[in-house]
């Protein structure tokens, strides 16, 4: 079975400060790792994903994440946040399931940016 | 231009009623999904269809019945609505390559409130 743990339910940060959102996963099989963002009253949008290769993955809006296999972590970072980054961030693992992808989401981290 | 659309956006109804939510995607994807997001923002997959065939059927009450008339549409019908069904329901789609690496594209959500 797979599981995803997002250690922080809320992260308040001042504008232009750096931020790290933590994610750890557990799986007995190889998985793919994703970060999705949900802006207020909207659906989810892909930020970035790790499939293979370089462990540092760059995504949209200046976000990046680093895959660490030994620590089973996939932490999300941004060097300088903006008010517009206020949203809920979901870490997820994906496993193949027939001709679908089965995604298991973490519980989410609410990023709130203070001016 | 909307990639994944859902109707209605809001649905308020009484306990015991039957309601449907519709989803359409114009991305040419083969696989579609339904997710439920509860009041604590926790997201869980409910169903997945690939080209009109049911692929994923999680532990969901049989009051919930998905229907896929064609690969671009996946509707969700809910019988005998209960208070606990109140949530935001998201539709998503992906190419359906079956490797687990697909990006899923989400609709804007349908907020269901059962009174």
Coordinates of N, CA and C in Angstrom, one line a residue:
Chain A
X1 N 0.8 -1.2 0.0 CA 0.0 0.0 0.0 C 0.9 1.2 0.0
X2 N 0.3 2.3 -0.5 CA 1.0 3.6 -0.5 C 0.4 4.6 0.4
X3 N 1.2 5.5 0.9 CA 0.7 6.6 1.7 C 1.6 7.8 1.6
X4 N 1.0 9.0 1.8 CA 1.7 10.2 1.7 C 1.4 11.1 2.9
X5 N 2.5 11.6 3.5 CA 2.4 12.4 4.7 C 2.9 13.8 4.5
X6 N 2.1 14.8 4.6 CA 2.5 16.2 4.6 C 2.5 16.7 6.0
X7 N 3.7 17.0 6.4 CA 4.0 17.2 7.9 C 3.4 18.5 8.4
X8 N 3.1 19.4 7.5 CA 2.6 20.7 8.0 C 1.2 21.0 7.4
X9 N 0.2 21.2 8.2 CA -1.1 21.5 7.6 C -1.2 22.9 7.2
X10 N -0.4 23.8 7.8 CA -0.4 25.2 7.5 C 1.0 25.8 7.6
X11 N 1.3 26.6 6.6 CA 2.6 27.2 6.6 C 2.4 28.7 6.3
X12 N 2.6 29.6 7.3 CA 2.5 31.0 7.1 C 3.9 31.6 6.8
X13 N 4.0 32.4 5.7 CA 5.3 32.9 5.3 C 5.1 34.4 4.9
X14 N 6.2 35.2 5.1 CA 6.1 36.5 4.7 C 6.4 36.6 3.2
X15 N 5.9 37.6 2.5 CA 6.1 37.7 1.1 C 7.6 37.9 0.8
X16 N 8.1 37.3 -0.2 CA 9.5 37.3 -0.7 C 10.4 36.4 0.2
X17 N 9.9 35.8 1.2 CA 10.7 34.8 1.9 C 10.7 33.5 1.2
X18 N 11.7 32.6 1.5 CA 11.7 31.3 1.0 C 10.7 30.4 1.7
X19 N 10.3 29.3 1.1 CA 9.4 28.4 1.7 C 9.8 26.9 1.3
X20 N 9.6 26.0 2.3 CA 9.7 24.6 2.0 C 8.5 23.9 2.5
X21 N 7.8 23.1 1.7 CA 6.7 22.3 2.1 C 7.1 20.9 2.1
X22 N 6.9 20.2 3.2 CA 7.5 18.9 3.4 C 6.5 17.8 3.0
X23 N 7.1 16.7 2.4 CA 6.3 15.6 2.0 C 7.1 14.3 2.1
X24 N 6.6 13.3 2.8 CA 7.2 12.0 2.9 C 6.2 11.0 2.4
X25 N 6.7 9.9 1.7 CA 5.8 8.9 1.2 C 6.3 7.5 1.6
X26 N 5.4 6.6 1.5 CA 5.7 5.2 1.8 C 5.1 4.4 0.7
X27 N 5.9 3.4 0.2 CA 5.4 2.6 -0.8 C 6.2 1.3 -0.9
X28 N 5.6 0.2 -1.2 CA 6.3 -1.0 -1.4 C 6.7 -1.3 -2.9
X29 N 6.2 -0.4 -3.7 CA 6.5 -0.5 -5.2 C 7.0 0.9 -5.6
X30 N 7.6 0.9 -6.8 CA 8.1 2.2 -7.4 C 6.8 3.1 -7.7
X31 N 7.0 4.3 -7.3 CA 5.9 5.3 -7.6 C 6.4 6.5 -8.3
X32 N 5.5 7.2 -8.9 CA 5.8 8.5 -9.4 C 5.3 9.6 -8.4
X33 N 6.0 10.7 -8.3 CA 5.7 11.7 -7.3 C 5.3 13.0 -8.0
X34 N 4.2 13.6 -7.4 CA 3.6 14.8 -7.9 C 3.4 15.8 -6.8
X35 N 3.4 17.1 -7.2 CA 2.9 18.2 -6.4 C 1.8 18.9 -7.3
X36 N 0.6 19.0 -6.7 CA -0.5 19.7 -7.3 C -0.8 20.9 -6.4
X37 N -1.3 22.0 -7.0 CA -1.7 23.2 -6.3 C -3.2 23.4 -6.5
X38 N -3.9 23.9 -5.5 CA -5.3 24.2 -5.6 C -5.5 25.6 -5.1
X39 N -5.8 26.5 -6.0 CA -6.0 27.9 -5.6 C -7.5 28.0 -5.1
X40 N -7.8 29.0 -4.3 CA -9.1 29.1 -3.7 C -10.2 28.9 -4.7
X41 N -11.2 28.0 -4.4 CA -12.4 27.7 -5.2 C -12.0 27.3 -6.6
X42 N -10.9 26.6 -6.8 CA -10.6 26.1 -8.1 C -10.2 24.6 -8.0
X43 N -10.1 24.0 -9.2 CA -9.6 22.6 -9.2 C -8.1 22.5 -9.0
X44 N -7.6 21.3 -9.1 CA -6.1 21.1 -8.9 C -5.4 21.3 -10.2
X45 N -4.2 21.8 -10.1 CA -3.3 22.1 -11.2 C -1.9 21.5 -10.9
X46 N -1.3 20.8 -11.9 CA 0.0 20.2 -11.7 C 1.0 21.3 -11.5
X47 N 1.8 21.2 -10.5 CA 3.0 22.1 -10.3 C 4.2 21.4 -10.9
X48 N 4.5 20.2 -10.6 CA 5.6 19.5 -11.1 C 5.5 18.0 -10.8
X49 N 6.3 17.2 -11.4 CA 6.3 15.7 -11.2 C 7.7 15.2 -11.3
X50 N 7.9 14.1 -10.6 CA 9.2 13.4 -10.7 C 8.9 12.0 -11.3
X51 N 9.5 11.7 -12.4 CA 9.3 10.4 -13.0 C 10.6 9.6 -12.9
X52 N 11.7 10.2 -13.3 CA 13.0 9.5 -13.3 C 14.1 10.6 -13.6
X53 N 15.3 10.1 -13.5 CA 16.4 11.0 -13.9 C 16.8 12.0 -12.7
X54 N 17.1 13.2 -13.1 CA 17.6 14.2 -12.1 C 16.6 14.3 -10.9
X55 N 17.2 14.3 -9.7 CA 16.3 14.3 -8.6 C 15.8 15.7 -8.3
X56 N 16.3 16.7 -8.9 CA 15.8 18.0 -8.7 C 14.9 18.3 -9.9
X57 N 13.6 18.6 -9.6 CA 12.6 18.8 -10.6 C 12.1 20.3 -10.5
X58 N 12.1 20.9 -11.7 CA 11.6 22.3 -11.7 C 10.2 22.3 -12.2
X59 N 9.3 23.2 -11.6 CA 7.9 23.2 -12.1 C 7.5 24.6 -12.5
X60 N 6.2 24.9 -12.5 CA 5.7 26.2 -12.8 C 5.8 27.1 -11.7
X61 N 5.8 28.4 -12.0 CA 5.7 29.5 -11.0 C 6.9 29.5 -10.1
X62 N 8.1 29.0 -10.5 CA 9.3 29.1 -9.8 C 9.5 28.1 -8.7
X63 N 8.6 27.1 -8.6 CA 8.7 26.0 -7.6 C 9.6 24.9 -8.1
X64 N 10.3 24.2 -7.2 CA 11.1 23.1 -7.5 C 10.9 22.1 -6.3
X65 N 11.3 20.8 -6.6 CA 11.2 19.8 -5.6 C 12.4 18.9 -5.8
X66 N 12.8 18.3 -4.7 CA 13.9 17.3 -4.7 C 13.4 16.0 -4.2
X67 N 13.7 15.0 -5.0 CA 13.4 13.6 -4.7 C 14.5 13.0 -3.9
X68 N 14.3 12.5 -2.8 CA 15.3 11.8 -2.0 C 14.8 10.4 -1.7
X69 N 15.4 9.4 -2.4 CA 14.9 8.1 -2.2 C 15.2 7.5 -0.9
X70 N 16.4 7.8 -0.3 CA 16.8 7.2 1.0 C 15.9 7.7 2.1
X71 N 15.5 8.9 2.0 CA 14.6 9.5 3.0 C 13.1 9.4 2.6
X72 N 12.8 8.9 1.5 CA 11.5 8.8 0.9 C 10.8 10.1 1.1
X73 N 11.4 11.2 0.6 CA 10.9 12.5 0.7 C 10.8 13.2 -0.7
X74 N 9.9 14.2 -0.8 CA 9.8 14.9 -2.0 C 9.3 16.3 -1.6
X75 N 10.3 17.1 -1.0 CA 9.9 18.4 -0.5 C 9.9 19.4 -1.6
X76 N 8.9 20.4 -1.4 CA 8.7 21.4 -2.4 C 9.3 22.7 -1.9
X77 N 10.0 23.5 -2.8 CA 10.6 24.7 -2.3 C 10.4 25.8 -3.3
X78 N 10.4 27.1 -2.8 CA 10.4 28.2 -3.6 C 11.3 29.3 -2.9
X79 N 12.2 29.9 -3.6 CA 13.2 30.8 -3.0 C 12.6 32.1 -2.5
X80 N 11.5 32.5 -3.2 CA 10.9 33.8 -2.9 C 9.4 33.8 -3.2
X81 N 8.5 33.8 -2.2 CA 7.1 33.6 -2.5 C 6.4 34.9 -2.7
X82 N 5.3 34.9 -3.5 CA 4.4 36.0 -3.7 C 3.0 35.8 -3.2
X83 N 2.3 36.9 -3.0 CA 0.9 36.8 -2.5 C 0.1 35.8 -3.3
X84 N 0.4 35.8 -4.6 CA -0.4 34.9 -5.5 C -0.1 33.4 -5.3
X85 N 0.9 33.1 -4.5 CA 1.2 31.7 -4.2 C 0.3 31.1 -3.1
X86 N -0.6 32.0 -2.5 CA -1.5 31.5 -1.5 C -2.4 30.5 -2.1
X87 N -2.4 29.3 -1.5 CA -3.1 28.1 -2.0 C -2.9 26.9 -1.1
X88 N -3.6 25.9 -1.5 CA -3.4 24.6 -0.9 C -2.5 23.7 -1.8
X89 N -1.5 23.1 -1.2 CA -0.5 22.3 -2.0 C -0.6 20.9 -1.6
X90 N -0.8 20.0 -2.6 CA -0.9 18.6 -2.3 C 0.2 17.8 -2.9
X91 N 0.8 17.0 -2.1 CA 1.8 16.0 -2.5 C 1.1 14.7 -2.9
X92 N 1.6 14.0 -3.9 CA 0.9 12.8 -4.2 C 1.8 11.8 -4.8
X93 N 1.5 10.5 -4.7 CA 2.1 9.4 -5.4 C 1.2 8.8 -6.3
X94 N 1.7 8.3 -7.4 CA 0.9 7.7 -8.5 C 1.4 6.4 -8.8
X95 N 0.5 5.4 -8.9 CA 0.9 4.0 -9.3 C 0.1 3.6 -10.5
X96 N 0.6 2.8 -11.4 CA -0.2 2.3 -12.5 C -1.3 1.4 -12.0
X97 N -2.4 1.5 -12.7 CA -3.6 0.7 -12.3 C -4.3 0.4 -13.6
X98 N -4.0 -0.7 -14.2 CA -4.6 -1.1 -15.5 C -4.3 0.1 -16.5
X99 N -5.2 0.7 -17.1 CA -5.0 1.8 -18.0 C -5.2 3.1 -17.4
X100 N -5.2 3.2 -16.1 CA -5.4 4.4 -15.3 C -4.2 4.7 -14.5
X101 N -4.2 5.8 -13.8 CA -3.2 6.1 -12.8 C -3.9 6.3 -11.5
X102 N -3.5 5.6 -10.5 CA -4.1 5.7 -9.2 C -3.3 6.7 -8.3
X103 N -3.9 7.8 -8.0 CA -3.2 8.8 -7.2 C -3.6 8.8 -5.8
X104 N -2.6 8.8 -4.9 CA -2.9 8.9 -3.4 C -2.4 10.2 -3.0
X105 N -3.3 11.0 -2.5 CA -2.9 12.4 -2.1 C -2.5 12.5 -0.6
X106 N -1.7 13.4 -0.3 CA -1.4 13.8 1.1 C -2.6 14.7 1.5
X107 N -2.6 15.0 2.8 CA -3.7 15.8 3.4 C -3.6 17.3 3.0
X108 N -2.6 17.7 2.4 CA -2.5 19.1 1.9 C -1.8 20.0 2.9
X109 N -1.2 21.0 2.4 CA -0.5 22.1 3.2 C -1.1 23.4 2.7
X110 N -1.6 24.2 3.6 CA -2.1 25.5 3.2 C -1.0 26.5 3.4
X111 N -0.6 27.1 2.3 CA 0.4 28.1 2.3 C -0.3 29.5 2.3
X112 N 0.0 30.3 3.3 CA -0.6 31.6 3.4 C 0.6 32.6 3.5
X113 N 0.5 33.6 2.6 CA 1.5 34.6 2.4 C 1.1 35.9 3.1
X114 N 2.0 36.4 3.9 CA 1.7 37.6 4.6 C 2.5 38.7 4.0
X115 N 1.8 39.9 3.8 CA 2.6 41.0 3.1 C 3.6 41.6 4.0
Chain B
X1 N -12.7 26.5 -24.7 CA -11.3 26.2 -24.4 C -11.1 25.4 -23.1
X2 N -12.2 25.3 -22.3 CA -12.1 24.6 -21.1 C -11.8 23.1 -21.3
X3 N -10.7 22.6 -20.6 CA -10.2 21.3 -20.8 C -11.2 20.3 -20.2
X4 N -11.4 20.5 -18.9 CA -12.3 19.6 -18.1 C -13.4 20.4 -17.5
X5 N -14.6 20.2 -17.8 CA -15.7 21.0 -17.3 C -16.7 20.2 -16.5
X6 N -17.3 20.7 -15.6 CA -18.3 20.0 -14.7 C -19.5 20.9 -14.6
X7 N -20.6 20.3 -14.5 CA -21.9 21.0 -14.2 C -22.7 20.1 -13.3
X8 N -23.4 20.8 -12.3 CA -23.3 22.2 -12.0 C -22.1 22.5 -11.1
X9 N -21.8 23.8 -10.9 CA -20.7 24.2 -10.0 C -21.2 24.1 -8.6
X10 N -22.4 24.4 -8.3 CA -23.0 24.3 -7.0 C -24.3 23.5 -7.0
X11 N -24.5 22.6 -6.0 CA -25.7 21.8 -6.0 C -26.1 21.7 -4.5
X12 N -27.3 22.3 -4.2 CA -27.9 22.2 -2.9 C -29.1 21.5 -2.9
X13 N -29.3 20.4 -2.1 CA -30.4 19.6 -2.2 C -30.8 19.0 -0.8
X14 N -31.9 18.4 -0.7 CA -32.4 17.8 0.5 C -31.9 16.3 0.7
X15 N -31.8 15.9 1.9 CA -31.5 14.5 2.1 C -32.6 13.6 1.5
X16 N -32.1 12.5 0.9 CA -33.0 11.5 0.3 C -33.2 11.8 -1.2
X17 N -32.8 12.9 -1.7 CA -33.0 13.2 -3.1 C -31.9 12.4 -3.9
X18 N -32.2 12.4 -5.3 CA -31.2 11.8 -6.2 C -30.7 13.0 -7.1
X19 N -29.4 13.0 -7.3 CA -28.8 14.1 -8.1 C -27.7 13.5 -9.0
X20 N -27.4 14.3 -10.1 CA -26.3 13.9 -11.0 C -25.4 15.1 -11.2
X21 N -24.1 14.7 -11.4 CA -23.1 15.7 -11.8 C -22.5 15.2 -13.1
X22 N -22.3 16.2 -14.0 CA -21.8 15.8 -15.3 C -20.4 16.3 -15.5
X23 N -19.6 15.6 -16.3 CA -18.2 16.0 -16.6 C -17.9 15.7 -18.0
X24 N -17.2 16.6 -18.6 CA -16.8 16.5 -20.0 C -15.4 17.0 -20.2
X25 N -14.6 16.2 -21.0 CA -13.3 16.7 -21.3 C -13.0 16.7 -22.8
X26 N -12.3 17.8 -23.2 CA -12.0 18.0 -24.6 C -10.6 17.8 -25.0
X27 N -9.9 17.0 -24.1 CA -8.4 16.8 -24.3 C -8.1 15.6 -25.1
X28 N -9.1 14.8 -25.5 CA -8.9 13.6 -26.2 C -8.3 12.5 -25.3
X29 N -8.5 12.6 -24.0 CA -8.0 11.6 -23.1 C -8.8 10.3 -23.1
X30 N -8.2 9.2 -22.8 CA -9.0 8.0 -22.7 C -9.5 7.6 -21.3
X31 N -8.9 8.3 -20.3 CA -9.3 7.9 -18.9 C -9.8 9.1 -18.1
X32 N -10.9 8.8 -17.4 CA -11.5 9.9 -16.6 C -11.7 9.4 -15.2
X33 N -11.8 10.3 -14.2 CA -11.8 10.0 -12.8 C -12.9 10.8 -12.1
X34 N -13.3 10.3 -10.9 CA -14.1 11.1 -10.0 C -13.4 11.0 -8.6
X35 N -13.2 12.2 -8.0 CA -12.6 12.3 -6.7 C -13.6 13.0 -5.8
X36 N -13.5 12.8 -4.5 CA -14.3 13.5 -3.5 C -13.3 14.2 -2.6
X37 N -13.6 15.5 -2.3 CA -12.8 16.3 -1.4 C -13.7 16.7 -0.2
X38 N -13.3 16.2 1.0 CA -14.1 16.5 2.1 C -13.8 17.9 2.7
X39 N -14.5 18.2 3.8 CA -14.4 19.5 4.4 C -13.0 19.8 4.9
X40 N -12.2 18.8 5.1 CA -10.8 19.0 5.6 C -9.9 19.0 4.4
X41 N -10.4 19.1 3.2 CA -9.6 19.2 2.0 C -9.0 17.8 1.6
X42 N -9.3 16.8 2.3 CA -8.8 15.5 1.9 C -9.4 15.0 0.6
X43 N -8.5 14.6 -0.3 CA -8.9 14.1 -1.6 C -8.8 12.6 -1.8
X44 N -9.9 12.0 -2.2 CA -9.8 10.5 -2.4 C -10.5 10.1 -3.7
X45 N -9.8 9.2 -4.4 CA -10.4 8.7 -5.7 C -11.6 7.9 -5.4
X46 N -12.6 8.0 -6.3 CA -13.8 7.2 -6.2 C -13.8 6.2 -7.3
X47 N -13.8 6.7 -8.5 CA -13.9 5.8 -9.7 C -12.9 6.3 -10.8
X48 N -12.7 5.3 -11.7 CA -12.0 5.7 -13.0 C -12.5 4.9 -14.1
X49 N -12.7 5.5 -15.2 CA -13.1 4.8 -16.5 C -12.1 5.0 -17.5
X50 N -11.8 4.0 -18.3 CA -11.0 4.1 -19.5 C -11.8 3.7 -20.7
X51 N -12.1 4.6 -21.6 CA -12.8 4.4 -22.8 C -14.1 3.6 -22.5
X52 N -14.8 4.2 -21.6 CA -16.2 3.7 -21.1 C -16.1 2.4 -20.3
X53 N -15.0 1.9 -19.9 CA -14.9 0.7 -19.1 C -14.4 1.1 -17.7
X54 N -15.1 0.6 -16.7 CA -14.8 0.9 -15.3 C -13.5 0.2 -14.9
X55 N -12.5 1.0 -14.5 CA -11.2 0.5 -14.1 C -10.9 0.5 -12.6
X56 N -11.3 1.6 -12.0 CA -11.1 1.8 -10.6 C -12.4 2.0 -9.9
X57 N -12.7 1.2 -8.9 CA -13.9 1.3 -8.1 C -13.6 1.2 -6.7
X58 N -13.3 2.3 -6.0 CA -12.9 2.3 -4.6 C -14.1 2.0 -3.7
X59 N -13.8 1.9 -2.4 CA -14.9 1.5 -1.5 C -15.8 2.7 -1.4
X60 N -16.9 2.7 -2.2 CA -17.8 3.8 -2.3 C -19.2 3.2 -2.1
X61 N -20.1 3.8 -1.3 CA -21.5 3.3 -1.2 C -22.1 3.1 -2.6
X62 N -22.9 2.0 -2.7 CA -23.5 1.8 -4.1 C -24.6 2.7 -4.4
X63 N -24.8 3.7 -3.6 CA -25.7 4.8 -3.9 C -25.0 5.7 -5.0
X64 N -23.7 5.6 -5.1 CA -23.0 6.3 -6.1 C -22.8 5.5 -7.4
X65 N -23.2 6.0 -8.5 CA -23.1 5.2 -9.7 C -22.5 6.1 -10.9
X66 N -21.3 5.8 -11.3 CA -20.8 6.5 -12.5 C -21.3 5.9 -13.8
X67 N -21.4 6.8 -14.8 CA -21.8 6.4 -16.1 C -21.0 7.1 -17.1
X68 N -20.5 6.4 -18.1 CA -19.6 6.9 -19.1 C -20.2 6.6 -20.5
X69 N -21.0 7.6 -21.1 CA -21.6 7.3 -22.4 C -20.6 7.2 -23.5
X70 N -19.5 8.0 -23.4 CA -18.4 7.9 -24.3 C -17.2 8.4 -23.6
X71 N -16.0 8.3 -24.2 CA -14.8 8.5 -23.5 C -14.6 10.0 -23.1
X72 N -15.4 10.9 -23.6 CA -15.2 12.3 -23.3 C -16.1 12.7 -22.1
X73 N -17.0 11.8 -21.7 CA -18.0 12.1 -20.7 C -18.0 11.1 -19.5
X74 N -18.0 11.6 -18.3 CA -18.2 10.7 -17.2 C -19.1 11.4 -16.2
X75 N -20.3 10.8 -16.0 CA -21.2 11.4 -15.1 C -21.3 10.7 -13.8
X76 N -21.7 11.3 -12.7 CA -21.8 10.7 -11.4 C -23.3 10.9 -10.9
X77 N -23.9 9.8 -10.7 CA -25.3 9.8 -10.2 C -25.3 9.4 -8.7
X78 N -26.0 10.1 -7.9 CA -26.0 9.8 -6.4 C -27.5 9.6 -6.0
X79 N -27.8 8.4 -5.5 CA -29.2 8.2 -5.0 C -29.3 8.4 -3.5
X80 N -30.4 8.7 -3.1 CA -30.7 8.8 -1.6 C -29.7 9.6 -0.9
X81 N -29.5 10.8 -1.2 CA -28.4 11.6 -0.7 C -28.4 11.7 0.8
X82 N -27.3 11.7 1.4 CA -27.1 11.7 2.9 C -26.3 13.0 3.3
X83 N -26.4 13.4 4.5 CA -25.6 14.5 5.0 C -24.1 14.4 4.7
X84 N -23.6 13.2 4.9 CA -22.2 12.9 4.7 C -21.7 13.0 3.3
X85 N -22.6 13.1 2.4 CA -22.2 13.2 1.0 C -21.8 14.6 0.6
X86 N -22.1 15.6 1.5 CA -21.7 16.9 1.3 C -20.2 17.0 1.1
X87 N -19.7 17.6 0.0 CA -18.3 17.6 -0.3 C -18.2 18.3 -1.6
X88 N -16.9 18.5 -2.1 CA -16.6 19.0 -3.4 C -16.2 17.8 -4.2
X89 N -16.8 17.6 -5.4 CA -16.5 16.4 -6.2 C -15.8 17.0 -7.5
X90 N -14.6 16.3 -7.7 CA -13.8 16.7 -8.8 C -13.8 15.6 -9.9
X91 N -13.9 16.0 -11.1 CA -13.7 15.2 -12.2 C -12.3 15.4 -12.7
X92 N -11.6 14.4 -13.3 CA -10.3 14.6 -13.9 C -10.1 13.7 -15.1
X93 N -9.1 14.0 -15.9 CA -8.9 13.1 -17.0 C -7.4 12.9 -17.2
X94 N -7.0 11.9 -17.9 CA -5.6 11.7 -18.2 C -5.5 10.8 -19.5
X95 N -4.3 10.8 -20.1 CA -4.2 10.0 -21.3 C -4.5 8.5 -21.1
X96 N -4.1 8.0 -20.0 CA -4.4 6.6 -19.7 C -3.4 5.7 -20.3
X97 N -2.1 6.1 -20.2 CA -1.1 5.2 -20.8 C -0.8 4.0 -19.9
X98 N -1.3 4.0 -18.6 CA -1.2 2.9 -17.8 C 0.1 2.7 -17.1
X99 N 0.9 3.7 -17.1 CA 2.2 3.6 -16.4 C 2.2 4.3 -15.0
X100 N 1.2 5.0 -14.7 CA 1.2 5.8 -13.5 C 1.8 7.2 -13.6
X101 N 2.4 7.5 -14.8 CA 3.1 8.7 -14.9 C 2.3 9.8 -15.5
X102 N 1.0 9.5 -15.9 CA 0.2 10.5 -16.5 C -0.1 11.7 -15.6
X103 N -0.2 12.8 -16.2 CA -0.7 14.0 -15.4 C -2.2 13.9 -15.5
X104 N -2.9 14.1 -14.4 CA -4.3 14.2 -14.4 C -4.7 15.7 -14.4
X105 N -5.7 16.0 -15.3 CA -6.2 17.3 -15.4 C -7.6 17.4 -14.8
X106 N -7.7 18.4 -13.9 CA -8.9 18.4 -13.0 C -9.9 19.5 -13.5
X107 N -11.2 19.2 -13.3 CA -12.2 20.2 -13.5 C -12.3 21.1 -12.3
X108 N -13.2 22.1 -12.4 CA -13.3 23.1 -11.3 C -14.0 22.7 -10.1
X109 N -14.6 21.5 -10.1 CA -15.3 21.0 -8.9 C -16.8 21.3 -8.9
X110 N -17.5 20.5 -8.2 CA -18.9 20.7 -7.9 C -19.1 20.6 -6.4
X111 N -19.6 21.7 -5.8 CA -19.8 21.7 -4.4 C -21.2 21.3 -4.1
X112 N -21.3 20.1 -3.5 CA -22.6 19.5 -3.2 C -22.9 19.7 -1.7
X113 N -24.0 20.3 -1.4 CA -24.5 20.5 0.0 C -25.8 19.8 0.2
X114 N -25.8 18.9 1.1 CA -27.0 18.1 1.4 C -27.6 18.7 2.7
X115 N -28.8 19.1 2.7 CA -29.5 19.7 3.9 C -30.4 18.7 4.6

